[in-house]
Short mmCIF file of C-alpha atoms in Angstrom, two decimals:
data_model
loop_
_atom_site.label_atom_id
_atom_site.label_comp_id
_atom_site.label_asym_id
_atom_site.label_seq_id
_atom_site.Cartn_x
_atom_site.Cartn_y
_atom_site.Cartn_z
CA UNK A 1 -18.83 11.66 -20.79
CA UNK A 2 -18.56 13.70 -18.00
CA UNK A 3 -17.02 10.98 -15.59
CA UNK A 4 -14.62 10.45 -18.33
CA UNK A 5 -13.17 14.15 -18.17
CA UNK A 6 -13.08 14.47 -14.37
CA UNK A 7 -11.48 10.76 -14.47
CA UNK A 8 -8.66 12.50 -16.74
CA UNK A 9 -8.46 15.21 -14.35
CA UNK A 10 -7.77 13.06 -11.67
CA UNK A 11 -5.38 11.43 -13.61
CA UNK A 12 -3.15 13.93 -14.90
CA UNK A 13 -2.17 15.94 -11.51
CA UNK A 14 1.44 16.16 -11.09
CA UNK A 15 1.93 14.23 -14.24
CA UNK A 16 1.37 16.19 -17.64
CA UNK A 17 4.92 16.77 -18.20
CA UNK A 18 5.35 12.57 -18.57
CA UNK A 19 6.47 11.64 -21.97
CA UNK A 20 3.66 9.55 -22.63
CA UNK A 21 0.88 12.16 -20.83
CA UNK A 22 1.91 14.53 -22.99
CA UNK A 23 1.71 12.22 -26.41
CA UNK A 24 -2.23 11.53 -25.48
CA UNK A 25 -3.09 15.55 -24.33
CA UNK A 26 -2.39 16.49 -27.63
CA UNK A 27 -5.50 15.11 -29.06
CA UNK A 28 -6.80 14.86 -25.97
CA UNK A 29 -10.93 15.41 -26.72
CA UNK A 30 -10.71 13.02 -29.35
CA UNK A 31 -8.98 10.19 -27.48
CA UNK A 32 -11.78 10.56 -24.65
CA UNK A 33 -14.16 9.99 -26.47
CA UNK A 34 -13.02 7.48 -28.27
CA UNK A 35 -12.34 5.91 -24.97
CA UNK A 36 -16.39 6.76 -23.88
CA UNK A 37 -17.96 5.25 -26.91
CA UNK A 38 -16.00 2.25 -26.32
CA UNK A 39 -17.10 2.07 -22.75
CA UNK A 40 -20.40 2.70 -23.71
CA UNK A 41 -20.86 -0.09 -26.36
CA UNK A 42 -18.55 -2.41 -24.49
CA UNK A 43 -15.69 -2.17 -26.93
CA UNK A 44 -13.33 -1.19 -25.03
CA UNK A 45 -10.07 -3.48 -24.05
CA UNK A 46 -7.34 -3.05 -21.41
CA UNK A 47 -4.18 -2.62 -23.43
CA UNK A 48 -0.73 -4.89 -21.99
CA UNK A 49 1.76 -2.88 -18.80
CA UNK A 50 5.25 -2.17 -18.72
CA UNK A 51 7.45 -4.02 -16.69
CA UNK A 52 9.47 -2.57 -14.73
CA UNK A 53 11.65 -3.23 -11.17
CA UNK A 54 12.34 -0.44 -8.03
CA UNK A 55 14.24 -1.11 -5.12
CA UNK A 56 12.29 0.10 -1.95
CA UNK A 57 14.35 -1.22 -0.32
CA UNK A 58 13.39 -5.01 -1.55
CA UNK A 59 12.99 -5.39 -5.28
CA UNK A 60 9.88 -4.56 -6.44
CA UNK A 61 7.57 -5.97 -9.92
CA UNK A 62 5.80 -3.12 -11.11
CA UNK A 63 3.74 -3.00 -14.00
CA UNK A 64 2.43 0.00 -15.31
CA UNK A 65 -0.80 0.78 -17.78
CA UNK A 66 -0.92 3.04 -20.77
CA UNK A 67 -2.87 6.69 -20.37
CA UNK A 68 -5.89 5.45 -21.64
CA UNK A 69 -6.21 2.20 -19.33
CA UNK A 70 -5.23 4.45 -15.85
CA UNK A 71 -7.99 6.97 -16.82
CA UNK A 72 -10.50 4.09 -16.69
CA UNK A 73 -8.43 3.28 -13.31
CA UNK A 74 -9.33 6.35 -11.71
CA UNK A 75 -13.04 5.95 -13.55
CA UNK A 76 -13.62 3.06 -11.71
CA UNK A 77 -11.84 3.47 -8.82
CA UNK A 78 -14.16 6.61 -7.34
CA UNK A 79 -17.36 4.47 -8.09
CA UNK A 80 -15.48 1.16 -5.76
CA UNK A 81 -14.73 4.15 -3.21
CA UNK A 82 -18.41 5.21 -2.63
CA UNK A 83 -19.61 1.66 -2.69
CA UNK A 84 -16.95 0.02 -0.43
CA UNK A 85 -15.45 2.61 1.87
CA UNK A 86 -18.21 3.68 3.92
CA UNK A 87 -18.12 -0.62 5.34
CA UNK A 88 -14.89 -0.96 5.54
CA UNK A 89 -12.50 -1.77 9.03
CA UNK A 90 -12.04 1.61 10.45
CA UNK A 91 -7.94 0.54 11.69
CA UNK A 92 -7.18 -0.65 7.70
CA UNK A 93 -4.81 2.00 7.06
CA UNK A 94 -3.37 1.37 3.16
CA UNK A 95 -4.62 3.49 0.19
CA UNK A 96 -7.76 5.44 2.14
CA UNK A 97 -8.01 8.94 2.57
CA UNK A 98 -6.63 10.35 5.40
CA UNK A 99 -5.21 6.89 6.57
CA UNK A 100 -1.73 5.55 5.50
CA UNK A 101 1.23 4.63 7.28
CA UNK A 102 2.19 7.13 10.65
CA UNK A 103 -1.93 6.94 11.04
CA UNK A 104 -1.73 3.02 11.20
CA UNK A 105 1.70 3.51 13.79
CA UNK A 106 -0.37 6.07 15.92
CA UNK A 107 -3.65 3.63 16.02
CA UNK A 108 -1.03 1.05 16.91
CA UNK A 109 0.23 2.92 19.91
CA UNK A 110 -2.73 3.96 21.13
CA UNK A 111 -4.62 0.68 21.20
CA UNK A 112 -1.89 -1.06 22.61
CA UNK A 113 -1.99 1.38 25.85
CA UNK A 114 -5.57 0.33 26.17
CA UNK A 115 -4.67 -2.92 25.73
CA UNK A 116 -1.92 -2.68 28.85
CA UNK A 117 -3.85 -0.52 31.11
CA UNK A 118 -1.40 2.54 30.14
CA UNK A 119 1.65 0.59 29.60
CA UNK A 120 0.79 -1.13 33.04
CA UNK A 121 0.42 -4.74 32.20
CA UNK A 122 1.36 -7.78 29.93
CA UNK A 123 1.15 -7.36 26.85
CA UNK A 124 1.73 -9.54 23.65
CA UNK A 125 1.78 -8.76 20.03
CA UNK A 126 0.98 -11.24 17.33
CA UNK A 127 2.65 -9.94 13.87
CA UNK A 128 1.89 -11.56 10.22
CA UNK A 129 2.38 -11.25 6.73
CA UNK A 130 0.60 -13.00 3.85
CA UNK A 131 3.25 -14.61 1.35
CA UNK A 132 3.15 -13.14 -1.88
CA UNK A 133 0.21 -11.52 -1.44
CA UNK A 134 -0.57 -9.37 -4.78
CA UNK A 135 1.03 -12.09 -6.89
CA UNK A 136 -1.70 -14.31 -5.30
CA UNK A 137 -4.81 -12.37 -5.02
CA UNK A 138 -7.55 -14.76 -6.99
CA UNK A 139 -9.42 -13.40 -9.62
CA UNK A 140 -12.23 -15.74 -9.08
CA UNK A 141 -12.33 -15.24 -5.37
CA UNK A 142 -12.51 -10.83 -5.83
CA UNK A 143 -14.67 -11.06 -8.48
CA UNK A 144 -16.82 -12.81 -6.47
CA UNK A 145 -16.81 -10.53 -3.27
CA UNK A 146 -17.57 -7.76 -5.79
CA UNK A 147 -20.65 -9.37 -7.41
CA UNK A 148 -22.02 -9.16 -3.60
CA UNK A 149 -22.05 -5.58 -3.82
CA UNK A 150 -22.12 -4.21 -7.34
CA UNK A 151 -25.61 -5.04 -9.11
CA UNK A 152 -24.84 -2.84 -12.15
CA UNK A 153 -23.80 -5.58 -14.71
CA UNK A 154 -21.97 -2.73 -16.89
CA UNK A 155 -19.88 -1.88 -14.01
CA UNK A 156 -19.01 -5.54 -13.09
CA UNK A 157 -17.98 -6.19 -16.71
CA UNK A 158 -15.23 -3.45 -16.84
CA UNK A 159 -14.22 -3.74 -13.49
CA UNK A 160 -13.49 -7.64 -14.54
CA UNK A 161 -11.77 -6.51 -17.78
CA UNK A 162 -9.57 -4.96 -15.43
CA UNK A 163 -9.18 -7.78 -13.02
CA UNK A 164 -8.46 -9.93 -15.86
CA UNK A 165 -5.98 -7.77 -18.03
CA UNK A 166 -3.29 -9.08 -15.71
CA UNK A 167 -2.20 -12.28 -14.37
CA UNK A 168 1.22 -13.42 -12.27
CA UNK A 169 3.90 -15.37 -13.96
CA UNK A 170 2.91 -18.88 -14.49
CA UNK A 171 -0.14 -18.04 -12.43
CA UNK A 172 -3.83 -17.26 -14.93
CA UNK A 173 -6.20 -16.08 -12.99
CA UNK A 174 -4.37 -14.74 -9.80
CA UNK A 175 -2.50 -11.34 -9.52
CA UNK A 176 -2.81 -8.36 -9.78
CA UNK A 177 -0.36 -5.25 -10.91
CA UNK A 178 1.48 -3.41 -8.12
CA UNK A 179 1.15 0.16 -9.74
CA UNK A 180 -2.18 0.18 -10.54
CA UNK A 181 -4.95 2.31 -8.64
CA UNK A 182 -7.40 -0.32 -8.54
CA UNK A 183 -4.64 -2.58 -7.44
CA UNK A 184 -5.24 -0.58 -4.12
CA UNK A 185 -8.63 -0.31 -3.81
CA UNK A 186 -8.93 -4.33 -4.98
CA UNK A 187 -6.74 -5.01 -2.15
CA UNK A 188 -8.43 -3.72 0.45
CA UNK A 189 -11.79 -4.76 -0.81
CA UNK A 190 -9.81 -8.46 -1.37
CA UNK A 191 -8.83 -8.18 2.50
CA UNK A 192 -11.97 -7.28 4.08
CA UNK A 193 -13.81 -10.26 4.77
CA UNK A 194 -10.80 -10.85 6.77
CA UNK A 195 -11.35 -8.15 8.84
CA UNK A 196 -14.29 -8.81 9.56
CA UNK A 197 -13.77 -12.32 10.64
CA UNK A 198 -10.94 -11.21 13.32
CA UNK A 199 -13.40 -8.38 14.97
CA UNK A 200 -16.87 -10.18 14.50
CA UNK A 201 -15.84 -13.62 14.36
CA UNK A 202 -13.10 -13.63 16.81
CA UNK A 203 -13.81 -11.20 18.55
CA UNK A 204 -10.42 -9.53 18.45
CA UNK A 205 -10.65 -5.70 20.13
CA UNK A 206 -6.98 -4.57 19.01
CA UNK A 207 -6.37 -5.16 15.54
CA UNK A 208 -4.16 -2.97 13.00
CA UNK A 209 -3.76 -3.76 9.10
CA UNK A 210 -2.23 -2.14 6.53
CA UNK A 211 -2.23 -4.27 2.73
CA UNK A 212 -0.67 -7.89 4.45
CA UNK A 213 0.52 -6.52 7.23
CA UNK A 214 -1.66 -6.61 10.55
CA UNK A 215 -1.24 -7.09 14.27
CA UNK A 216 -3.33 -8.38 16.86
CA UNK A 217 -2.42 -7.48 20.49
CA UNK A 218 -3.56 -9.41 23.52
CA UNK A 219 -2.26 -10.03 27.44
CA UNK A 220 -2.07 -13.70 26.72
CA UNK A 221 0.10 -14.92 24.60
CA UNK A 222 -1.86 -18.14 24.48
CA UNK A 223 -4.50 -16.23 22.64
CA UNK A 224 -2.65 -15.24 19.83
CA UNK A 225 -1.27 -18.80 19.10
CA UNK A 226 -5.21 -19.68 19.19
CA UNK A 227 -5.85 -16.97 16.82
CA UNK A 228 -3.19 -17.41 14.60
CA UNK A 229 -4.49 -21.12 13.32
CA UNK A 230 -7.78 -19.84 12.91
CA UNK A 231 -6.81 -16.36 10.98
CA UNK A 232 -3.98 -19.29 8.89
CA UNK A 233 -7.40 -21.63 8.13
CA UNK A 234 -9.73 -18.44 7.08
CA UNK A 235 -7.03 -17.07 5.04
CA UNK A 236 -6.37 -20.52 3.21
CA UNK A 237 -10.51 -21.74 2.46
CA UNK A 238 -11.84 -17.88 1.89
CA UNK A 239 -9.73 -15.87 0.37
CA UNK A 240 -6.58 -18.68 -1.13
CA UNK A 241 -3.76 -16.86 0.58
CA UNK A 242 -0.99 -17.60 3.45
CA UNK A 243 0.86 -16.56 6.33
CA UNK A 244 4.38 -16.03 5.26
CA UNK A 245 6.07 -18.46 7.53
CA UNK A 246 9.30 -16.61 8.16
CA UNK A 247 7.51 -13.35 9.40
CA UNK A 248 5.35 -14.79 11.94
CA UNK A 249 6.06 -13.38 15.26
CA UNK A 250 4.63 -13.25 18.64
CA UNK A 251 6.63 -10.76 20.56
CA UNK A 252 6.49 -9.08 24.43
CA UNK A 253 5.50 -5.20 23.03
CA UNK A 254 7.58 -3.88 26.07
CA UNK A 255 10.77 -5.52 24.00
CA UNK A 256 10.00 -3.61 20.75
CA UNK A 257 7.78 -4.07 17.83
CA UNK A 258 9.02 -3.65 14.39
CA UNK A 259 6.30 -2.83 12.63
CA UNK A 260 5.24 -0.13 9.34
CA UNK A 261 8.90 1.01 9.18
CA UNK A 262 9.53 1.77 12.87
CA UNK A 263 10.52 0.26 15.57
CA UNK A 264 7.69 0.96 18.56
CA UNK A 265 8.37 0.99 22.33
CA UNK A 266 5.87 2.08 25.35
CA UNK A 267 7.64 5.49 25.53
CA UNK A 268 9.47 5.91 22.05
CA UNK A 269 9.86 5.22 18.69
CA UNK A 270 13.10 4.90 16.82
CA UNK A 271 13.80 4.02 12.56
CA UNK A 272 14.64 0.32 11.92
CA UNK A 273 18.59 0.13 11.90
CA UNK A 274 18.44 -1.20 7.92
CA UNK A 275 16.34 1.80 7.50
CA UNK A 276 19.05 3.85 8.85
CA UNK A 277 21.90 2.20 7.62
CA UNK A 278 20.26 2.36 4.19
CA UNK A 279 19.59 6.33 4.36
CA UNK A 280 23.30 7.32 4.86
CA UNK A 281 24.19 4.53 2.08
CA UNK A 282 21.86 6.42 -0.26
CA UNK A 283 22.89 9.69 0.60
CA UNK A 284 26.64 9.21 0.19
CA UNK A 285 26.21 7.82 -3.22
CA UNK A 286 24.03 10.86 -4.68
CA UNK A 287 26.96 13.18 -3.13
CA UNK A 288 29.45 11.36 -4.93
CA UNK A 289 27.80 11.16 -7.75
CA UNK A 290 27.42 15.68 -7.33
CA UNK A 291 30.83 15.66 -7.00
CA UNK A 292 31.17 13.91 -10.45
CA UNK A 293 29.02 16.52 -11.51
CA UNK A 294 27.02 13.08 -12.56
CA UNK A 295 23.73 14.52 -10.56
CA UNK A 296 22.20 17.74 -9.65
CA UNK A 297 22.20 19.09 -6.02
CA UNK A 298 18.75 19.15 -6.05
CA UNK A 299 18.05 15.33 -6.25
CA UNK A 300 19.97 15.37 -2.86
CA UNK A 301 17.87 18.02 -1.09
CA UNK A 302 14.53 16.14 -2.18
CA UNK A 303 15.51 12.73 -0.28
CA UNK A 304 17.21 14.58 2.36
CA UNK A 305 13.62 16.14 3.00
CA UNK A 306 12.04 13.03 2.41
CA UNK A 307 14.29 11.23 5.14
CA UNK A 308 13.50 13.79 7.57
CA UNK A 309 9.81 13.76 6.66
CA UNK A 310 10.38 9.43 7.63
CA UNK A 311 12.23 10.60 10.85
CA UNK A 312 9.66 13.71 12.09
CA UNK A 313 7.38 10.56 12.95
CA UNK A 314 9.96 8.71 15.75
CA UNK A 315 12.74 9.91 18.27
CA UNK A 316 15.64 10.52 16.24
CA UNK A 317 16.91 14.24 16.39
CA UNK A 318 20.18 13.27 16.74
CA UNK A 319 20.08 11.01 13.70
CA UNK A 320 17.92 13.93 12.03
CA UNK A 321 20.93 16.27 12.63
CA UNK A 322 23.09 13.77 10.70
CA UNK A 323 20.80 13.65 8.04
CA UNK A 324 21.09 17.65 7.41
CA UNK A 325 24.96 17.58 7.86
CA UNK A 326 25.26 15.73 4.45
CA UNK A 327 23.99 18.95 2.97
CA UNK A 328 25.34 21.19 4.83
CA UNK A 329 28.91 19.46 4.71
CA UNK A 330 28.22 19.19 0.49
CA UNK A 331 27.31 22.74 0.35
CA UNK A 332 30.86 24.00 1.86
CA UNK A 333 32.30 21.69 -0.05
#
């Protein structure tokens, strides 16, 4: 019962003033345990999402779970953390604590000036992306790669009720929700074993992944092309995925890599120019929209600090100057 309350207590940071929060806190005792006796006896069922699409910047499928199923969520999802984290790859950046994205870029730039003697000598960097890659996460395959490590059948049965509570259109037994905090940890538990083929298998000594994203850096390009069938075939028989075949890319690093949002050179990084392009886009429609007195000034400071929270991690003062014009140029208005 205990690991029920602290999993609501997880839960509900930054998020008891949500409509449907607040509905289950007002009987909130007797809905957890409700939700503990039906864990205990093996009751309990994971309830349908809501559907719902956000543009960031492609359109995204997100699916969201009712109070009571995201409180088993962050149940579970501590217990998957003790058991898995401590193994996994230590450059798999997505959804681990102190990881994430500017960690992944910084890992990036620093093994790829080992990898060129300081910026020194050839280098080449081998970019991929698996296709579709929560829709086709297999249920059998995870559930699976779990069983290897959990031995508490209790456990394995919820976590699969979980697993199983979602499946992609026209697609039983693959997929899995994009909103959901096992999603996260699934993923990177679901990823793993390929990890661990590219560094103990292959050998690979610079390797970066975040989710589907990864990059393998080498001096010969002939390497990577070598690589790249192998990591294809692993990918395929192990874990039923695939390279996306339009963002393949074996690139000179000296020329620029594109890669977590940024655009990465030996001496500097600058924003993608959609990334940019999209920024001012955004911006300019919130301040006509204050104008209409149709939004709140407010809304406009939050993603102007959240754009300059993206650009503190790259070269871009200028740009970063622009940025705070559009409130300082609303604010005279």
């Amino acid at each position: 019962m205990e690991n029920v309350f602290q999993a609501w207590s997880g839960f509900v940071k930054g998020k008891r003033k949500k409509a449907d929060v607040i509905i289950f806190d007002r009987f909130l005792e007797e809905n957890l345990f409700e939700l503990y006796e039906s864990l205990k006896d093996k009751t309990y069922r994971h309830s349908g999402y809501q559907e719902f699409y956000i543009r960031d910047p492609k359109v995204r499928d997100i699916h969201k779970a009712c109070v009571k199923d995201r409180v088993v969520h962050h149940l579970v999802s501590k217990v998957l953390e003790e058991i898995f984290e401590p193994t996994f790859f230590a450059h798999s950046y997505s959804c681990r604590k102190n990881k994430g994205t500017h960690k992944a870029v910084k890992a990036f730039i620093k093994l790829t000036r080992q990898a060129s003697c300081n910026n020194s000598s050839k280098l080449f960097v081998l970019k991929c992306d698996v296709k579709k890659f929560f829709a086709s996460i297999d249920h059998g395959v995870l559930i699976n790669l779990l069983s290897k490590r959990i031995i508490d059948p209790d456990f394995l049965w919820l976590l699969i009720i979980i697993i199983e509570s979602f499946n992609s259109k026209d697609q039983v037994g693959k997929g899995m929700p994009i909103g959901n905090l096992t999603s996260q940890l699934f993923a990177n538990i679901y990823m793993d074993p390929l990890d661990q083929f590219i560094k103990k298998e292959l050998k690979v000594k610079y390797y970066v992944r975040y989710v589907d994203d990864f990059v393998l850096m080498s001096p010969n390009k002939e390497i990577l092309i070598n690589l790249l069938g192998k990591i294809g075939k692993f990918l395929e028989n192990e874990l039923k995925l695939h390279l996306h075949p339009q963002k393949i890319e074996i690139r000179n690093y000296y020329i620029g890599i594109d890669f977590l949002g940024y655009v990465i050179f030996p001496k500097y990084i600058i924003p993608r120019t959609k990334t940019k392009k999209r920024i001012f886009r955004k911006l300019k429609k919130k301040a006509e929209l204050i104008k209409k007195e149709e939004d709140g000034f407010d809304t406009l400071n939050q993603s102007v600090q959240s754009y300059l929270g993206y650009l503190s991690h790259c070269n871009s003062y200028k740009l970063a100057q622009k940025v705070k014009n559009q409130l300082i140029f609303l604010e005279s208005d």
